[in-house]
Amino acid sequence: MNKGRLEAFSDGVLAIIITIMILEMKAPTGTTLSSLSKEWPLFIGYVLSYAFVGIYWINHHRILVKANCINGRVLWANLFWMFCISFIPFTTAWAAETDFAKIPSVIYSFNVWMSTISYHLLAYSVLSSNHENCTFHGVMFMNRRNMFTFVLYTFAIVIAYITPLFAYAIHFINAIIWILPNMQEVDAQE
Amino acid sequence: MNKGRLEAFSDGVLAIIITIMILEMKAPTGTTLSSLSKEWPLFIGYVLSYAFVGIYWINHHRILVKANCINGRVLWANLFWMFCISFIPFTTAWAAETDFAKIPSVIYSFNVWMSTISYHLLAYSVLSSNHENCTFHGVMFMNRRNMFTFVLYTFAIVIAYITPLFAYAIHFINAIIWILPNMQEVDAQE
Amino acid sequence: MNKGRLEAFSDGVLAIIITIMILEMKAPTGTTLSSLSKEWPLFIGYVLSYAFVGIYWINHHRILVKANCINGRVLWANLFWMFCISFIPFTTAWAAETDFAKIPSVIYSFNVWMSTISYHLLAYSVLSSNHENCTFHGVMFMNRRNMFTFVLYTFAIVIAYITPLFAYAIHFINAIIWILPNMQEVDAQE
Amino acid sequence: MNKGRLEAFSDGVLAIIITIMILEMKAPTGTTLSSLSKEWPLFIGYVLSYAFVGIYWINHHRILVKANCINGRVLWANLFWMFCISFIPFTTAWAAETDFAKIPSVIYSFNVWMSTISYHLLAYSVLSSNHENCTFHGVMFMNRRNMFTFVLYTFAIVIAYITPLFAYAIHFINAIIWILPNMQEVDAQE
């Protein structure tokens, strides 16, 4: 089974998901800044979900770059993960268009949570098909940052039902936790 | 003729097809769970068609990975197959938006059936251009599972006219028949 | 300059163009066959334009597979060609939604004609950057089939203003002229 | 970190961005040339933004072709650059649908300006991760043409608030400045 085609297909799907979110933002009818500013919830939602999909694209790359064996289990775990991610534009639009109401925010947080679960299923299926790389396990799968993220996302579902904006703050913090170390990585190498 | 570009183009088209189905789901206008639950037919339709396209993406990969010669006949068989698949978002949306009415369900089942026919035309054209691989024939083309699937899909067109939900049950069973062995495959290798 | 990335980008754009045409077909509101049959102009238009883009994708492949040198002139000729092709979904939709009225059919034929002109500009720019392949010239550029196609497309613009359906017959004949030899090609090799 | 996948993902996103702009042009309701001519602002906007994205696709290629080390900083600089570019269809549509009104033209020019800033951040991050290529610096980053473009784009934001059409003239001139040398490049090599 050819790893290149799995990557190409995943990249295609993620490229579409990350780009169609902007299609939800329709051009304002007015010509003033205030008519544009009515779109701020969609803008915030887009920023957050763009960062989310970007983080997963990078992590997906890091899992696959170390995998040698791609079997049917990995393919379907990958398809299930993309299935979960593909709802992000839908749940982002619902949450943003209702000005981050409670139920839509719970569903958005649940969608993010499901994407994380399915990502770990994918990581696990890659792991169980590539036994020999023992070090691979510690780096990729259940490290502390992954666990912390998982707990935060679970917490966000509950908090979204009480104070939706707190849930988005959690998603924002989570994004920072994943993006910042990527930035500093290069310094460690220099 | 370069196989890589055929795969890349097919992956691009399939990635778009599998992703634009979710675009049919518009964000609900309400903020309650019941306003979301009105979208369940689209959700069911999306799950089924996503699995269907996913199965064909994997099978497409398995045909092409063994092909050495890509000629004009293969290119057009591939274009015809993608043409049939490209109607899946349209027929899924029609069936789901009419709450799985009879005629839309017949058309959906017919679309699935045509995709299978065109897939076998593609498999046959790859075969007839790669004579030397005799074992290829038995594995890829007219094996028992393919025949059973074909009979089931033909049956689904008829049954959709009588009891649409039975047709979807058949599509669901068919998806399981194709996905489950993918899952167990890895165990056989270990 | 890397040929692979030019091909990948072109494939991505063509995959989107060939797929978004189907998005123009909205699911009918009724549940009968007659509500579906109202979409026949869009279906015909989609078939014709799908074949058209498919033919160009194959021809594009054949030009590039022989090119060694990709310079800025080739890149912009390629971008201009994709620009012309990218209007096909728009002109197809206009022609189909007006039941193939005169002016929309003229514009559609003009769009097809411009795509052919820009394709020859691309072929010429590839040629002039790869002088050494003299045989390349005869095969790829101004052979009899290309000339005949060009005359037919020019004629179609005029005829579309008088009897639109004749113009579509011409487009259909042109598609056959390009697809049939692809089919028979394999027989010649065997 | 694999450069190929970064290129493939970027190509996918840019292919979608450059193509979905045409989706903003809805088929006219009438069947006359005058009903088509009402779409001229969208056509002008599309031409300009298509050229803009095309220029950046070529430049993006030229940066990456010389990069050996792709680290987290480069990945996020690339994601941020694509984020800025992904607003081009939205701001183009707003500017065109309001017949190039003042505020939408300012926002469009600002979007173009941000895309340039983020592109230089990307170029800088590639540079700082590939120290050894000293000549790379002069060619790719802060040369005279880049500086001139940057000043022009900054000027366009201000002028758009006074006379929007002047801003588009500036964008048009800028496109020429970048496209023409690409055309002549081949002559220099011959």
mmCIF file of N, CA and C in Angstrom, chain C residues 1-6 8-10 12-13 16-17 20 23-24 69-73 75-84 86-87 89-90 93-94 97-98 101-104 107 128-129 131, chain D residues 7 10-12 14-16 18-19 22-23 25-33 35-36 39 43 46-47 50-51 54-55 57-58 60-62 64-65 178-179 182-187 189-190:
data_model
loop_
_atom_site.group_PDB
_atom_site.id
_atom_site.type_symbol
_atom_site.label_atom_id
_atom_site.label_comp_id
_atom_site.label_asym_id
_atom_site.label_seq_id
_atom_site.Cartn_x
_atom_site.Cartn_y
_atom_site.Cartn_z
ATOM 1 N N MET C 1 13.156 24.969 -12.715
ATOM 2 C CA MET C 1 11.711 24.982 -12.408
ATOM 3 C C MET C 1 11.161 23.549 -12.464
ATOM 4 N N ASN C 2 10.430 23.196 -11.453
ATOM 5 C CA ASN C 2 10.007 21.823 -11.248
ATOM 6 C C ASN C 2 8.703 21.516 -11.991
ATOM 7 N N LYS C 3 8.761 20.538 -12.917
ATOM 8 C CA LYS C 3 7.581 20.195 -13.713
ATOM 9 C C LYS C 3 6.486 19.566 -12.860
ATOM 10 N N GLY C 4 6.898 18.800 -11.847
ATOM 11 C CA GLY C 4 5.927 18.093 -11.007
ATOM 12 C C GLY C 4 4.931 19.025 -10.342
ATOM 13 N N ARG C 5 5.445 20.184 -9.881
ATOM 14 C CA ARG C 5 4.531 21.083 -9.182
ATOM 15 C C ARG C 5 3.579 21.772 -10.142
ATOM 16 N N LEU C 6 4.034 22.044 -11.363
ATOM 17 C CA LEU C 6 3.141 22.616 -12.376
ATOM 18 C C LEU C 6 2.012 21.646 -12.680
ATOM 19 N N ALA C 8 0.909 19.203 -10.689
ATOM 20 C CA ALA C 8 0.053 19.030 -9.512
ATOM 21 C C ALA C 8 -0.930 20.193 -9.385
ATOM 22 N N PHE C 9 -0.430 21.412 -9.617
ATOM 23 C CA PHE C 9 -1.297 22.590 -9.508
ATOM 24 C C PHE C 9 -2.367 22.570 -10.600
ATOM 25 N N SER C 10 -1.961 22.239 -11.832
ATOM 26 C CA SER C 10 -2.919 22.162 -12.938
ATOM 27 C C SER C 10 -3.964 21.082 -12.675
ATOM 28 N N GLY C 12 -4.943 20.005 -9.782
ATOM 29 C CA GLY C 12 -5.832 20.493 -8.729
ATOM 30 C C GLY C 12 -6.899 21.415 -9.292
ATOM 31 N N VAL C 13 -6.475 22.377 -10.117
ATOM 32 C CA VAL C 13 -7.427 23.333 -10.694
ATOM 33 C C VAL C 13 -8.422 22.617 -11.606
ATOM 34 N N ILE C 16 -11.003 20.624 -9.670
ATOM 35 C CA ILE C 16 -12.050 21.474 -9.089
ATOM 36 C C ILE C 16 -13.028 21.907 -10.174
ATOM 37 N N ILE C 17 -12.506 22.343 -11.340
ATOM 38 C CA ILE C 17 -13.370 22.815 -12.428
ATOM 39 C C ILE C 17 -14.324 21.717 -12.877
ATOM 40 N N ILE C 20 -16.926 21.100 -9.851
ATOM 41 C CA ILE C 20 -17.885 22.103 -9.372
ATOM 42 C C ILE C 20 -19.040 22.285 -10.341
ATOM 43 N N LEU C 23 -22.041 20.911 -8.975
ATOM 44 C CA LEU C 23 -22.632 21.706 -7.890
ATOM 45 C C LEU C 23 -23.715 22.638 -8.414
ATOM 46 N N GLU C 24 -23.665 22.969 -9.720
ATOM 47 C CA GLU C 24 -24.700 23.833 -10.309
ATOM 48 C C GLU C 24 -26.051 23.128 -10.326
ATOM 49 N N CYS C 69 12.019 21.677 -20.207
ATOM 50 C CA CYS C 69 12.284 23.007 -19.668
ATOM 51 C C CYS C 69 10.973 23.733 -19.383
ATOM 52 N N ILE C 70 10.739 24.058 -18.135
ATOM 53 C CA ILE C 70 9.556 24.827 -17.737
ATOM 54 C C ILE C 70 10.031 26.216 -17.329
ATOM 55 N N ASN C 71 9.752 27.229 -18.158
ATOM 56 C CA ASN C 71 10.164 28.591 -17.802
ATOM 57 C C ASN C 71 8.951 29.470 -17.512
ATOM 58 N N GLY C 72 9.212 30.740 -17.218
ATOM 59 C CA GLY C 72 8.145 31.668 -16.842
ATOM 60 C C GLY C 72 7.084 31.803 -17.920
ATOM 61 N N ARG C 73 7.502 31.735 -19.188
ATOM 62 C CA ARG C 73 6.536 31.854 -20.280
ATOM 63 C C ARG C 73 5.558 30.684 -20.270
ATOM 64 N N LEU C 75 4.792 28.876 -17.601
ATOM 65 C CA LEU C 75 3.949 29.011 -16.406
ATOM 66 C C LEU C 75 2.775 29.944 -16.658
ATOM 67 N N TRP C 76 3.043 31.079 -17.307
ATOM 68 C CA TRP C 76 1.953 32.043 -17.541
ATOM 69 C C TRP C 76 1.025 31.605 -18.654
ATOM 70 N N ALA C 77 1.566 30.904 -19.669
ATOM 71 C CA ALA C 77 0.687 30.332 -20.695
ATOM 72 C C ALA C 77 -0.247 29.312 -20.059
ATOM 73 N N ASN C 78 0.295 28.549 -19.104
ATOM 74 C CA ASN C 78 -0.512 27.557 -18.394
ATOM 75 C C ASN C 78 -1.576 28.236 -17.527
ATOM 76 N N LEU C 79 -1.180 29.302 -16.824
ATOM 77 C CA LEU C 79 -2.147 30.034 -15.995
ATOM 78 C C LEU C 79 -3.241 30.658 -16.858
ATOM 79 N N PHE C 80 -2.872 31.171 -18.034
ATOM 80 C CA PHE C 80 -3.863 31.779 -18.917
ATOM 81 C C PHE C 80 -4.831 30.720 -19.447
ATOM 82 N N TRP C 81 -4.283 29.548 -19.772
ATOM 83 C CA TRP C 81 -5.120 28.448 -20.254
ATOM 84 C C TRP C 81 -6.121 28.016 -19.165
ATOM 85 N N MET C 82 -5.630 27.883 -17.923
ATOM 86 C CA MET C 82 -6.534 27.499 -16.834
ATOM 87 C C MET C 82 -7.560 28.598 -16.573
ATOM 88 N N PHE C 83 -7.162 29.846 -16.783
ATOM 89 C CA PHE C 83 -8.096 30.962 -16.623
ATOM 90 C C PHE C 83 -9.275 30.811 -17.594
ATOM 91 N N CYS C 84 -8.953 30.491 -18.858
ATOM 92 C CA CYS C 84 -10.016 30.307 -19.869
ATOM 93 C C CYS C 84 -10.907 29.122 -19.503
ATOM 94 N N SER C 86 -11.452 27.919 -16.629
ATOM 95 C CA SER C 86 -12.192 28.119 -15.375
ATOM 96 C C SER C 86 -13.539 28.804 -15.599
ATOM 97 N N PHE C 87 -13.768 29.370 -16.800
ATOM 98 C CA PHE C 87 -15.069 29.971 -17.090
ATOM 99 C C PHE C 87 -16.078 28.935 -17.600
ATOM 100 N N PRO C 89 -17.494 26.230 -16.220
ATOM 101 C CA PRO C 89 -18.673 25.996 -15.368
ATOM 102 C C PRO C 89 -19.669 27.158 -15.436
ATOM 103 N N PHE C 90 -19.152 28.386 -15.485
ATOM 104 C CA PHE C 90 -20.003 29.578 -15.548
ATOM 105 C C PHE C 90 -20.792 29.629 -16.858
ATOM 106 N N ALA C 93 -23.325 26.762 -17.126
ATOM 107 C CA ALA C 93 -24.520 27.012 -16.308
ATOM 108 C C ALA C 93 -25.433 28.019 -16.991
ATOM 109 N N TRP C 94 -24.856 29.083 -17.549
ATOM 110 C CA TRP C 94 -25.677 30.107 -18.196
ATOM 111 C C TRP C 94 -26.415 29.520 -19.397
ATOM 112 N N GLU C 97 -29.083 26.901 -18.091
ATOM 113 C CA GLU C 97 -30.214 27.473 -17.350
ATOM 114 C C GLU C 97 -31.130 28.303 -18.243
ATOM 115 N N THR C 98 -30.627 28.768 -19.387
ATOM 116 C CA THR C 98 -31.475 29.493 -20.338
ATOM 117 C C THR C 98 -31.953 28.559 -21.457
ATOM 118 N N ALA C 101 -30.159 29.165 -24.998
ATOM 119 C CA ALA C 101 -30.555 30.336 -25.785
ATOM 120 C C ALA C 101 -29.383 30.782 -26.658
ATOM 121 N N LYS C 102 -29.649 31.700 -27.582
ATOM 122 C CA LYS C 102 -28.645 32.070 -28.589
ATOM 123 C C LYS C 102 -27.384 32.698 -27.997
ATOM 124 N N ILE C 103 -27.551 33.848 -27.308
ATOM 125 C CA ILE C 103 -26.362 34.552 -26.804
ATOM 126 C C ILE C 103 -25.557 33.675 -25.834
ATOM 127 N N PRO C 104 -26.201 33.031 -24.840
ATOM 128 C CA PRO C 104 -25.405 32.161 -23.958
ATOM 129 C C PRO C 104 -24.671 31.058 -24.717
ATOM 130 N N ILE C 107 -21.637 32.594 -26.274
ATOM 131 C CA ILE C 107 -20.606 32.820 -25.248
ATOM 132 C C ILE C 107 -19.947 31.493 -24.848
ATOM 133 N N SER C 128 8.641 26.304 -27.951
ATOM 134 C CA SER C 128 9.711 27.271 -28.168
ATOM 135 C C SER C 128 10.749 27.217 -27.046
ATOM 136 N N SER C 129 10.407 26.542 -25.937
ATOM 137 C CA SER C 129 11.379 26.365 -24.854
ATOM 138 C C SER C 129 12.046 24.999 -24.919
ATOM 139 N N HIS C 131 13.449 23.429 -28.007
ATOM 140 C CA HIS C 131 13.734 23.404 -29.443
ATOM 141 C C HIS C 131 14.187 22.048 -29.957
ATOM 142 N N GLU D 7 4.431 21.459 -0.283
ATOM 143 C CA GLU D 7 4.105 21.982 -1.611
ATOM 144 C C GLU D 7 2.739 21.492 -2.083
ATOM 145 N N SER D 10 -0.025 23.269 -0.139
ATOM 146 C CA SER D 10 -0.129 24.659 -0.580
ATOM 147 C C SER D 10 -0.754 24.741 -1.972
ATOM 148 N N ASP D 11 -0.344 23.849 -2.865
ATOM 149 C CA ASP D 11 -0.910 23.835 -4.217
ATOM 150 C C ASP D 11 -2.403 23.563 -4.172
ATOM 151 N N GLY D 12 -2.799 22.619 -3.297
ATOM 152 C CA GLY D 12 -4.222 22.312 -3.168
ATOM 153 C C GLY D 12 -5.008 23.524 -2.726
ATOM 154 N N LEU D 14 -4.134 26.763 -2.861
ATOM 155 C CA LEU D 14 -4.101 27.825 -3.875
ATOM 156 C C LEU D 14 -4.992 27.480 -5.071
ATOM 157 N N ALA D 15 -5.021 26.189 -5.455
ATOM 158 C CA ALA D 15 -5.883 25.774 -6.570
ATOM 159 C C ALA D 15 -7.344 26.042 -6.233
ATOM 160 N N ILE D 16 -7.733 25.768 -4.981
ATOM 161 C CA ILE D 16 -9.122 26.014 -4.577
ATOM 162 C C ILE D 16 -9.398 27.517 -4.554
ATOM 163 N N ILE D 18 -7.941 29.982 -6.173
ATOM 164 C CA ILE D 18 -7.952 30.587 -7.510
ATOM 165 C C ILE D 18 -9.202 30.166 -8.286
ATOM 166 N N THR D 19 -9.795 29.029 -7.931
ATOM 167 C CA THR D 19 -10.938 28.513 -8.681
ATOM 168 C C THR D 19 -12.274 28.949 -8.094
ATOM 169 N N ILE D 22 -14.361 32.151 -9.277
ATOM 170 C CA ILE D 22 -15.284 32.110 -10.416
ATOM 171 C C ILE D 22 -16.678 31.655 -9.965
ATOM 172 N N LEU D 23 -16.733 30.916 -8.846
ATOM 173 C CA LEU D 23 -18.034 30.498 -8.307
ATOM 174 C C LEU D 23 -18.874 31.686 -7.850
ATOM 175 N N MET D 25 -19.306 34.290 -9.524
ATOM 176 C CA MET D 25 -20.043 34.770 -10.698
ATOM 177 C C MET D 25 -21.204 33.828 -10.982
ATOM 178 N N LYS D 26 -22.400 34.262 -10.643
ATOM 179 C CA LYS D 26 -23.584 33.456 -10.901
ATOM 180 C C LYS D 26 -24.039 33.688 -12.338
ATOM 181 N N ALA D 27 -24.576 32.648 -12.971
ATOM 182 C CA ALA D 27 -25.086 32.777 -14.336
ATOM 183 C C ALA D 27 -26.159 33.863 -14.379
ATOM 184 N N PRO D 28 -26.070 34.807 -15.340
ATOM 185 C CA PRO D 28 -27.071 35.879 -15.427
ATOM 186 C C PRO D 28 -28.461 35.286 -15.647
ATOM 187 N N THR D 29 -29.489 36.029 -15.237
ATOM 188 C CA THR D 29 -30.852 35.530 -15.423
ATOM 189 C C THR D 29 -31.353 35.778 -16.840
ATOM 190 N N GLY D 30 -30.899 36.859 -17.477
ATOM 191 C CA GLY D 30 -31.329 37.148 -18.845
ATOM 192 C C GLY D 30 -30.544 36.336 -19.858
ATOM 193 N N THR D 31 -30.875 36.528 -21.137
ATOM 194 C CA THR D 31 -30.161 35.808 -22.200
ATOM 195 C C THR D 31 -29.484 36.784 -23.160
ATOM 196 N N THR D 32 -29.304 38.036 -22.720
ATOM 197 C CA THR D 32 -28.704 39.039 -23.598
ATOM 198 C C THR D 32 -27.287 39.369 -23.163
ATOM 199 N N LEU D 33 -26.551 40.008 -24.072
ATOM 200 C CA LEU D 33 -25.192 40.422 -23.738
ATOM 201 C C LEU D 33 -25.193 41.445 -22.613
ATOM 202 N N SER D 35 -27.180 41.547 -20.053
ATOM 203 C CA SER D 35 -27.312 40.887 -18.747
ATOM 204 C C SER D 35 -25.967 40.298 -18.328
ATOM 205 N N LEU D 36 -25.155 39.906 -19.317
ATOM 206 C CA LEU D 36 -23.817 39.406 -19.004
ATOM 207 C C LEU D 36 -22.899 40.554 -18.594
ATOM 208 N N GLU D 39 -21.985 41.842 -15.122
ATOM 209 C CA GLU D 39 -21.025 41.118 -14.291
ATOM 210 C C GLU D 39 -19.596 41.628 -14.487
ATOM 211 N N PHE D 43 -15.856 40.263 -13.197
ATOM 212 C CA PHE D 43 -14.870 39.786 -14.170
ATOM 213 C C PHE D 43 -13.522 40.479 -13.966
ATOM 214 N N TYR D 46 -11.992 39.313 -10.826
ATOM 215 C CA TYR D 46 -11.480 37.954 -10.976
ATOM 216 C C TYR D 46 -10.137 37.957 -11.712
ATOM 217 N N VAL D 47 -10.047 38.728 -12.802
ATOM 218 C CA VAL D 47 -8.798 38.814 -13.568
ATOM 219 C C VAL D 47 -7.650 39.267 -12.663
ATOM 220 N N TYR D 50 -6.929 36.666 -9.881
ATOM 221 C CA TYR D 50 -6.343 35.465 -10.485
ATOM 222 C C TYR D 50 -4.859 35.707 -10.770
ATOM 223 N N ALA D 51 -4.554 36.879 -11.367
ATOM 224 C CA ALA D 51 -3.154 37.221 -11.646
ATOM 225 C C ALA D 51 -2.362 37.288 -10.341
ATOM 226 N N GLY D 54 -1.780 33.847 -9.010
ATOM 227 C CA GLY D 54 -0.826 33.207 -9.915
ATOM 228 C C GLY D 54 0.607 33.648 -9.655
ATOM 229 N N ILE D 55 0.792 34.958 -9.469
ATOM 230 C CA ILE D 55 2.126 35.494 -9.176
ATOM 231 C C ILE D 55 2.671 34.878 -7.893
ATOM 232 N N TRP D 57 1.763 32.057 -6.489
ATOM 233 C CA TRP D 57 2.030 30.627 -6.645
ATOM 234 C C TRP D 57 3.432 30.427 -7.233
ATOM 235 N N ILE D 58 3.770 31.215 -8.256
ATOM 236 C CA ILE D 58 5.093 31.106 -8.880
ATOM 237 C C ILE D 58 6.197 31.492 -7.890
ATOM 238 N N HIS D 60 6.057 31.475 -4.586
ATOM 239 C CA HIS D 60 6.081 30.463 -3.533
ATOM 240 C C HIS D 60 6.938 29.272 -3.988
ATOM 241 N N HIS D 61 6.733 28.894 -5.231
ATOM 242 C CA HIS D 61 7.526 27.821 -5.816
ATOM 243 C C HIS D 61 9.021 28.149 -5.781
ATOM 244 N N ARG D 62 9.335 29.402 -6.119
ATOM 245 C CA ARG D 62 10.753 29.790 -6.202
ATOM 246 C C ARG D 62 11.431 29.846 -4.847
ATOM 247 N N LEU D 64 10.505 27.855 -2.218
ATOM 248 C CA LEU D 64 10.618 26.497 -1.677
ATOM 249 C C LEU D 64 11.615 25.638 -2.438
ATOM 250 N N VAL D 65 11.763 25.909 -3.742
ATOM 251 C CA VAL D 65 12.666 25.071 -4.538
ATOM 252 C C VAL D 65 14.107 25.175 -4.021
ATOM 253 N N TRP D 178 5.316 42.080 -12.249
ATOM 254 C CA TRP D 178 5.721 40.725 -11.879
ATOM 255 C C TRP D 178 5.583 39.731 -13.018
ATOM 256 N N ILE D 179 4.599 39.960 -13.908
ATOM 257 C CA ILE D 179 4.369 38.971 -14.967
ATOM 258 C C ILE D 179 5.353 39.168 -16.126
ATOM 259 N N ASN D 182 8.781 37.517 -15.997
ATOM 260 C CA ASN D 182 8.637 36.063 -16.157
ATOM 261 C C ASN D 182 8.640 35.696 -17.632
ATOM 262 N N MET D 183 7.975 36.522 -18.438
ATOM 263 C CA MET D 183 7.864 36.268 -19.875
ATOM 264 C C MET D 183 9.213 36.381 -20.567
ATOM 265 N N GLN D 184 9.997 37.393 -20.131
ATOM 266 C CA GLN D 184 11.246 37.673 -20.822
ATOM 267 C C GLN D 184 12.389 36.785 -20.360
ATOM 268 N N GLU D 185 12.207 36.211 -19.181
ATOM 269 C CA GLU D 185 13.177 35.320 -18.582
ATOM 270 C C GLU D 185 13.746 34.307 -19.578
ATOM 271 N N VAL D 186 12.847 33.695 -20.355
ATOM 272 C CA VAL D 186 13.288 32.659 -21.289
ATOM 273 C C VAL D 186 14.233 33.227 -22.347
ATOM 274 N N ASP D 187 13.961 34.463 -22.782
ATOM 275 C CA ASP D 187 14.822 35.081 -23.790
ATOM 276 C C ASP D 187 16.239 35.229 -23.257
ATOM 277 N N GLN D 189 17.686 33.341 -21.216
ATOM 278 C CA GLN D 189 18.342 32.045 -21.149
ATOM 279 C C GLN D 189 18.788 31.558 -22.514
ATOM 280 N N GLU D 190 18.085 31.980 -23.541
ATOM 281 C CA GLU D 190 18.369 31.462 -24.883
ATOM 282 C C GLU D 190 19.688 31.995 -25.436
#
